[in-house]
CSV table of C-alpha atoms in Angstrom, one decimal:
chain,number,residue,atom,x,y,z
A,1,UNK,CA,56.0,40.8,-32.3
A,2,UNK,CA,53.6,42.4,-34.8
A,3,UNK,CA,51.6,39.2,-35.0
A,4,UNK,CA,51.3,39.1,-31.2
A,5,UNK,CA,50.0,42.7,-31.2
A,6,UNK,CA,47.6,41.8,-34.0
A,7,UNK,CA,46.1,38.8,-32.2
A,8,UNK,CA,45.9,40.8,-28.9
A,9,UNK,CA,44.0,43.5,-30.8
A,10,UNK,CA,41.7,40.9,-32.4
A,11,UNK,CA,40.9,39.8,-28.9
A,12,UNK,CA,40.2,43.4,-27.8
A,13,UNK,CA,37.9,43.8,-30.8
A,14,UNK,CA,36.1,40.6,-29.8
A,15,UNK,CA,35.7,41.9,-26.3
A,16,UNK,CA,34.3,45.2,-27.6
A,17,UNK,CA,31.7,43.2,-29.6
A,18,UNK,CA,30.8,41.3,-26.4
A,19,UNK,CA,30.2,44.6,-24.6
A,20,UNK,CA,33.4,45.2,-22.7
A,21,UNK,CA,34.0,49.0,-22.3
A,22,UNK,CA,37.5,48.4,-21.0
A,23,UNK,CA,38.5,46.9,-24.3
A,24,UNK,CA,37.3,50.1,-26.0
A,25,UNK,CA,39.3,52.3,-23.5
A,26,UNK,CA,42.5,50.2,-24.2
A,27,UNK,CA,42.2,50.5,-27.9
A,28,UNK,CA,41.3,54.2,-27.7
A,29,UNK,CA,44.2,55.3,-25.5
A,30,UNK,CA,46.6,53.2,-27.5
A,31,UNK,CA,46.0,55.2,-30.6
A,32,UNK,CA,44.3,58.4,-29.6
A,33,UNK,CA,47.5,60.6,-29.5
A,34,UNK,CA,48.7,59.2,-32.9
A,35,UNK,CA,45.3,59.8,-34.6
A,36,UNK,CA,45.1,63.3,-33.2
A,37,UNK,CA,48.6,64.1,-34.3
A,38,UNK,CA,48.0,62.8,-37.8
A,39,UNK,CA,44.7,64.7,-38.1
A,40,UNK,CA,46.2,67.9,-36.7
A,41,UNK,CA,49.1,67.8,-39.2
A,42,UNK,CA,46.8,67.0,-42.1
A,43,UNK,CA,44.2,69.6,-41.3
A,44,UNK,CA,46.6,72.1,-39.9
A,45,UNK,CA,44.2,72.8,-37.1
A,46,UNK,CA,43.9,71.2,-33.7
A,47,UNK,CA,40.3,72.2,-33.1
A,48,UNK,CA,39.2,70.4,-36.3
A,49,UNK,CA,41.4,67.5,-35.5
A,50,UNK,CA,39.7,67.0,-32.1
A,51,UNK,CA,36.3,67.0,-33.8
A,52,UNK,CA,37.6,64.4,-36.3
A,53,UNK,CA,39.0,62.2,-33.4
A,54,UNK,CA,35.6,61.4,-32.1
A,55,UNK,CA,34.2,60.6,-35.6
A,56,UNK,CA,37.2,58.3,-36.4
A,57,UNK,CA,36.7,56.1,-33.3
A,58,UNK,CA,32.9,56.0,-33.7
A,59,UNK,CA,33.3,54.9,-37.3
A,60,UNK,CA,36.0,52.4,-36.5
A,61,UNK,CA,34.0,50.7,-33.8
A,62,UNK,CA,30.9,50.7,-36.0
A,63,UNK,CA,33.0,48.9,-38.6
A,64,UNK,CA,34.1,46.4,-36.0
A,65,UNK,CA,30.5,45.5,-35.2
A,66,UNK,CA,30.1,44.0,-38.7
A,67,UNK,CA,32.5,43.5,-41.6
A,68,UNK,CA,36.0,44.6,-41.0
A,69,UNK,CA,38.6,44.9,-43.8
A,70,UNK,CA,41.7,42.8,-43.9
A,71,UNK,CA,44.7,44.2,-42.0
A,72,UNK,CA,45.5,45.4,-38.5
A,73,UNK,CA,43.2,47.5,-36.3
A,74,UNK,CA,45.8,50.3,-36.5
A,75,UNK,CA,45.8,50.3,-40.3
A,76,UNK,CA,41.9,50.2,-40.3
A,77,UNK,CA,41.8,53.1,-37.9
A,78,UNK,CA,44.2,55.3,-39.9
A,79,UNK,CA,42.3,54.5,-43.1
A,80,UNK,CA,39.2,55.9,-41.4
A,81,UNK,CA,41.2,58.9,-40.0
A,82,UNK,CA,42.4,59.7,-43.5
A,83,UNK,CA,38.9,59.5,-45.0
A,84,UNK,CA,37.5,61.7,-42.2
A,85,UNK,CA,40.2,64.3,-42.7
A,86,UNK,CA,39.6,64.4,-46.5
A,87,UNK,CA,35.9,64.8,-45.8
A,88,UNK,CA,36.7,67.6,-43.4
A,89,UNK,CA,39.0,69.4,-45.9
A,90,UNK,CA,36.2,69.2,-48.6
A,91,UNK,CA,33.7,71.0,-46.3
A,92,UNK,CA,33.1,74.6,-47.0
A,93,UNK,CA,35.5,76.8,-45.0
A,94,UNK,CA,32.7,78.2,-42.9
A,95,UNK,CA,31.8,74.8,-41.5
A,96,UNK,CA,35.4,74.2,-40.4
A,97,UNK,CA,36.6,75.4,-37.1
A,98,UNK,CA,39.2,78.1,-37.3
A,99,UNK,CA,42.3,78.5,-35.1
A,100,UNK,CA,42.7,81.6,-33.1
A,101,UNK,CA,45.4,82.8,-35.5
A,102,UNK,CA,48.2,82.4,-33.0
A,103,UNK,CA,50.2,79.2,-33.0
A,104,UNK,CA,49.6,77.2,-29.8
A,105,UNK,CA,53.2,76.1,-29.8
A,106,UNK,CA,55.7,76.7,-27.2
A,107,UNK,CA,59.5,76.9,-27.8
A,108,UNK,CA,61.9,79.5,-29.0
A,109,UNK,CA,61.8,81.5,-32.2
A,110,UNK,CA,63.9,79.1,-34.1
A,111,UNK,CA,61.6,76.2,-33.1
A,112,UNK,CA,58.5,78.1,-34.1
A,113,UNK,CA,60.0,79.1,-37.4
A,114,UNK,CA,60.9,75.5,-38.2
A,115,UNK,CA,57.3,74.4,-37.3
A,116,UNK,CA,55.8,77.1,-39.5
A,117,UNK,CA,58.1,76.2,-42.4
A,118,UNK,CA,57.4,72.5,-42.1
A,119,UNK,CA,53.6,73.1,-41.9
A,120,UNK,CA,53.7,75.3,-45.0
A,121,UNK,CA,55.9,72.9,-46.9
A,122,UNK,CA,53.6,70.0,-46.1
A,123,UNK,CA,50.5,71.9,-47.1
A,124,UNK,CA,52.0,72.4,-50.6
A,125,UNK,CA,52.1,68.7,-51.2
A,126,UNK,CA,49.3,66.5,-52.4
A,127,UNK,CA,47.3,64.8,-49.6
A,128,UNK,CA,48.7,61.3,-50.4
A,129,UNK,CA,52.3,62.6,-50.2
A,130,UNK,CA,51.5,64.2,-46.8
A,131,UNK,CA,50.0,60.9,-45.6
A,132,UNK,CA,52.9,58.7,-46.6
A,133,UNK,CA,55.4,61.2,-45.1
A,134,UNK,CA,53.5,61.6,-41.8
A,135,UNK,CA,52.9,57.9,-41.4
A,136,UNK,CA,56.2,56.4,-42.7
A,137,UNK,CA,58.7,59.1,-41.6
A,138,UNK,CA,57.0,60.5,-38.4
A,139,UNK,CA,54.8,57.8,-37.0
A,140,UNK,CA,57.1,55.0,-38.3
A,141,UNK,CA,54.5,52.8,-39.9
A,142,UNK,CA,55.7,50.1,-42.2
A,143,UNK,CA,55.2,50.4,-45.9
A,144,UNK,CA,52.8,47.4,-45.6
A,145,UNK,CA,50.6,49.2,-43.1
A,146,UNK,CA,50.5,52.4,-45.2
A,147,UNK,CA,49.7,50.2,-48.3
A,148,UNK,CA,46.7,48.9,-46.3
A,149,UNK,CA,45.6,52.4,-45.3
A,150,UNK,CA,45.9,53.8,-48.9
A,151,UNK,CA,44.6,50.7,-50.6
A,152,UNK,CA,47.8,50.5,-52.7
A,153,UNK,CA,50.6,47.9,-53.2
A,154,UNK,CA,53.8,48.1,-51.1
A,155,UNK,CA,56.0,48.9,-54.1
A,156,UNK,CA,53.6,51.7,-55.1
A,157,UNK,CA,53.8,53.2,-51.5
A,158,UNK,CA,57.6,53.0,-51.6
A,159,UNK,CA,57.7,54.8,-54.9
A,160,UNK,CA,55.3,57.4,-53.6
A,161,UNK,CA,57.4,57.9,-50.4
A,162,UNK,CA,60.5,58.6,-52.4
A,163,UNK,CA,58.6,61.2,-54.6
A,164,UNK,CA,57.0,62.7,-51.4
A,165,UNK,CA,60.4,63.1,-49.7
A,166,UNK,CA,61.8,64.8,-52.8
A,167,UNK,CA,58.8,67.1,-53.0
A,168,UNK,CA,59.1,67.9,-49.3
A,169,UNK,CA,62.8,68.8,-49.6
A,170,UNK,CA,62.1,71.1,-52.6
A,171,UNK,CA,59.2,72.7,-50.7
A,172,UNK,CA,61.3,73.3,-47.6
A,173,UNK,CA,64.1,74.8,-49.7
A,174,UNK,CA,61.6,77.2,-51.2
A,175,UNK,CA,60.3,78.1,-47.7
A,176,UNK,CA,63.7,79.1,-46.5
A,177,UNK,CA,64.8,80.5,-49.9
A,178,UNK,CA,67.8,78.3,-49.8
A,179,UNK,CA,68.8,74.6,-50.0
A,180,UNK,CA,68.1,72.5,-46.9
B,1,UNK,CA,76.9,51.3,-59.9
B,2,UNK,CA,75.2,53.9,-62.1
B,3,UNK,CA,73.6,57.0,-60.7
B,4,UNK,CA,70.2,55.8,-62.0
B,5,UNK,CA,70.5,52.5,-60.1
B,6,UNK,CA,71.5,54.4,-57.0
B,7,UNK,CA,68.6,56.8,-57.2
B,8,UNK,CA,66.1,54.0,-57.6
B,9,UNK,CA,67.5,52.4,-54.4
B,10,UNK,CA,68.0,55.6,-52.4
B,11,UNK,CA,64.6,55.3,-50.6
B,12,UNK,CA,65.4,51.7,-49.5
B,13,UNK,CA,68.9,52.9,-48.5
B,14,UNK,CA,67.5,55.6,-46.3
B,15,UNK,CA,65.2,53.0,-44.6
B,16,UNK,CA,68.0,50.5,-44.4
B,17,UNK,CA,66.0,47.9,-46.2
B,18,UNK,CA,68.9,46.6,-48.4
B,19,UNK,CA,71.4,43.8,-47.9
B,20,UNK,CA,74.7,44.7,-46.2
B,21,UNK,CA,76.6,44.3,-49.4
B,22,UNK,CA,74.2,46.6,-51.3
B,23,UNK,CA,74.3,49.2,-48.6
B,24,UNK,CA,78.1,49.2,-48.9
B,25,UNK,CA,78.0,49.4,-52.7
B,26,UNK,CA,75.7,52.5,-52.5
B,27,UNK,CA,77.9,54.1,-49.8
B,28,UNK,CA,81.0,53.6,-52.1
B,29,UNK,CA,79.1,55.3,-54.9
B,30,UNK,CA,78.0,58.2,-52.6
B,31,UNK,CA,81.7,58.8,-51.7
B,32,UNK,CA,82.7,59.5,-55.2
B,33,UNK,CA,79.5,61.0,-56.7
B,34,UNK,CA,78.7,64.5,-55.4
B,35,UNK,CA,75.3,64.7,-57.1
B,36,UNK,CA,74.0,61.4,-55.6
B,37,UNK,CA,75.6,62.3,-52.2
B,38,UNK,CA,73.7,65.6,-52.2
B,39,UNK,CA,70.5,63.8,-53.1
B,40,UNK,CA,70.9,61.4,-50.2
B,41,UNK,CA,72.0,64.0,-47.7
B,42,UNK,CA,69.3,66.6,-48.6
B,43,UNK,CA,66.5,63.9,-48.4
B,44,UNK,CA,67.7,62.8,-45.0
B,45,UNK,CA,67.9,66.4,-43.8
B,46,UNK,CA,64.3,67.0,-45.0
B,47,UNK,CA,63.2,63.9,-43.1
B,48,UNK,CA,64.9,65.1,-39.9
B,49,UNK,CA,63.3,68.6,-40.3
B,50,UNK,CA,59.9,67.0,-40.8
B,51,UNK,CA,60.3,65.0,-37.6
B,52,UNK,CA,61.5,68.0,-35.6
B,53,UNK,CA,59.0,70.4,-37.1
B,54,UNK,CA,55.6,68.6,-36.9
B,55,UNK,CA,53.3,69.4,-34.0
B,56,UNK,CA,52.8,66.5,-31.6
B,57,UNK,CA,49.6,67.2,-29.7
B,58,UNK,CA,48.3,64.8,-27.1
B,59,UNK,CA,44.7,64.0,-26.3
B,60,UNK,CA,43.7,65.6,-23.0
B,61,UNK,CA,41.9,63.5,-20.4
B,62,UNK,CA,38.8,65.8,-20.9
B,63,UNK,CA,38.7,65.2,-24.7
B,64,UNK,CA,39.4,61.5,-24.2
B,65,UNK,CA,36.5,61.1,-21.7
B,66,UNK,CA,34.2,63.0,-24.1
B,67,UNK,CA,35.0,60.7,-27.0
B,68,UNK,CA,34.6,57.6,-24.8
B,69,UNK,CA,31.3,58.9,-23.6
B,70,UNK,CA,30.2,59.3,-27.3
B,71,UNK,CA,31.2,55.7,-28.0
B,72,UNK,CA,29.3,54.4,-24.9
B,73,UNK,CA,26.2,56.3,-26.0
B,74,UNK,CA,26.5,55.0,-29.6
B,75,UNK,CA,26.9,51.4,-28.5
B,76,UNK,CA,24.4,50.7,-25.7
B,77,UNK,CA,25.6,47.1,-25.4
B,78,UNK,CA,28.8,48.3,-23.8
B,79,UNK,CA,29.1,47.9,-20.1
B,80,UNK,CA,31.8,49.1,-17.8
B,81,UNK,CA,33.5,46.0,-16.4
B,82,UNK,CA,34.6,46.6,-12.8
B,83,UNK,CA,36.9,44.4,-10.9
B,84,UNK,CA,35.2,43.4,-7.7
B,85,UNK,CA,36.9,44.8,-4.6
B,86,UNK,CA,36.4,41.6,-2.7
B,87,UNK,CA,37.3,38.3,-4.4
B,88,UNK,CA,34.0,36.9,-5.7
B,89,UNK,CA,32.8,33.5,-4.4
B,90,UNK,CA,29.5,31.7,-4.4
B,91,UNK,CA,27.5,31.9,-1.2
B,92,UNK,CA,27.7,28.8,1.0
B,93,UNK,CA,24.7,26.4,0.9
B,94,UNK,CA,23.6,24.2,3.8
B,95,UNK,CA,24.9,21.1,2.0
B,96,UNK,CA,28.4,22.6,2.1
B,97,UNK,CA,28.4,22.1,5.9
B,98,UNK,CA,27.2,18.5,5.7
B,99,UNK,CA,29.8,15.9,6.6
């Protein structure tokens, strides 16, 4: 199944190189929500994430015009998304867009409390831990795909995932002042 | 199994990446070891809270169109491929009518 998807995406990339805008639209809409979600969670700010979204796809298609690293289009795209987010986080605070202050989430108080606690707990973790948790445990990427994104080996990603899960549990316990 | 062996395999256990017999060996250990059982349960709870608690924004049509416009501007070789409304066929030539 995965190989079928990979070869279909290779054909879409080839169509993009040949000038087919429809291929671009297909690849964009296939991953746009996931890239935006990943960037929003990592940056903690939707406005910044929307700015990054454009940059990610522009860089990805630029890369597709010439050399492209080994691996799936999806892994390539998220590798770029991660780099764009890290660049964004390194920018001076004034250059980054700010949220209005109020969370843009719906839902009842318990849901909002949970989201705030998860967001705070995530922010306490190193960026690599956040990335493995968001990609493996939320987006359900395979360890192999995350290894391609992070430029690490599969065993190294699995070890990091375990440490990240432990760190998240401890951070959530602190957020609530009790054990989860 | 020893606790240290179980802890090393707990991540694979959570992701169900072990053989059936190994999964059962770990489950047997968890039934009689409260410390490892707590470790497994609390990690799984944290994973569930993460899944429930993260924001899941979606790209609006407006934002999507804006990004696609940027891409089209950056890559001038891109052309919108439209499906012709009428099935396309070559025009008939006089020789087509010749017997």
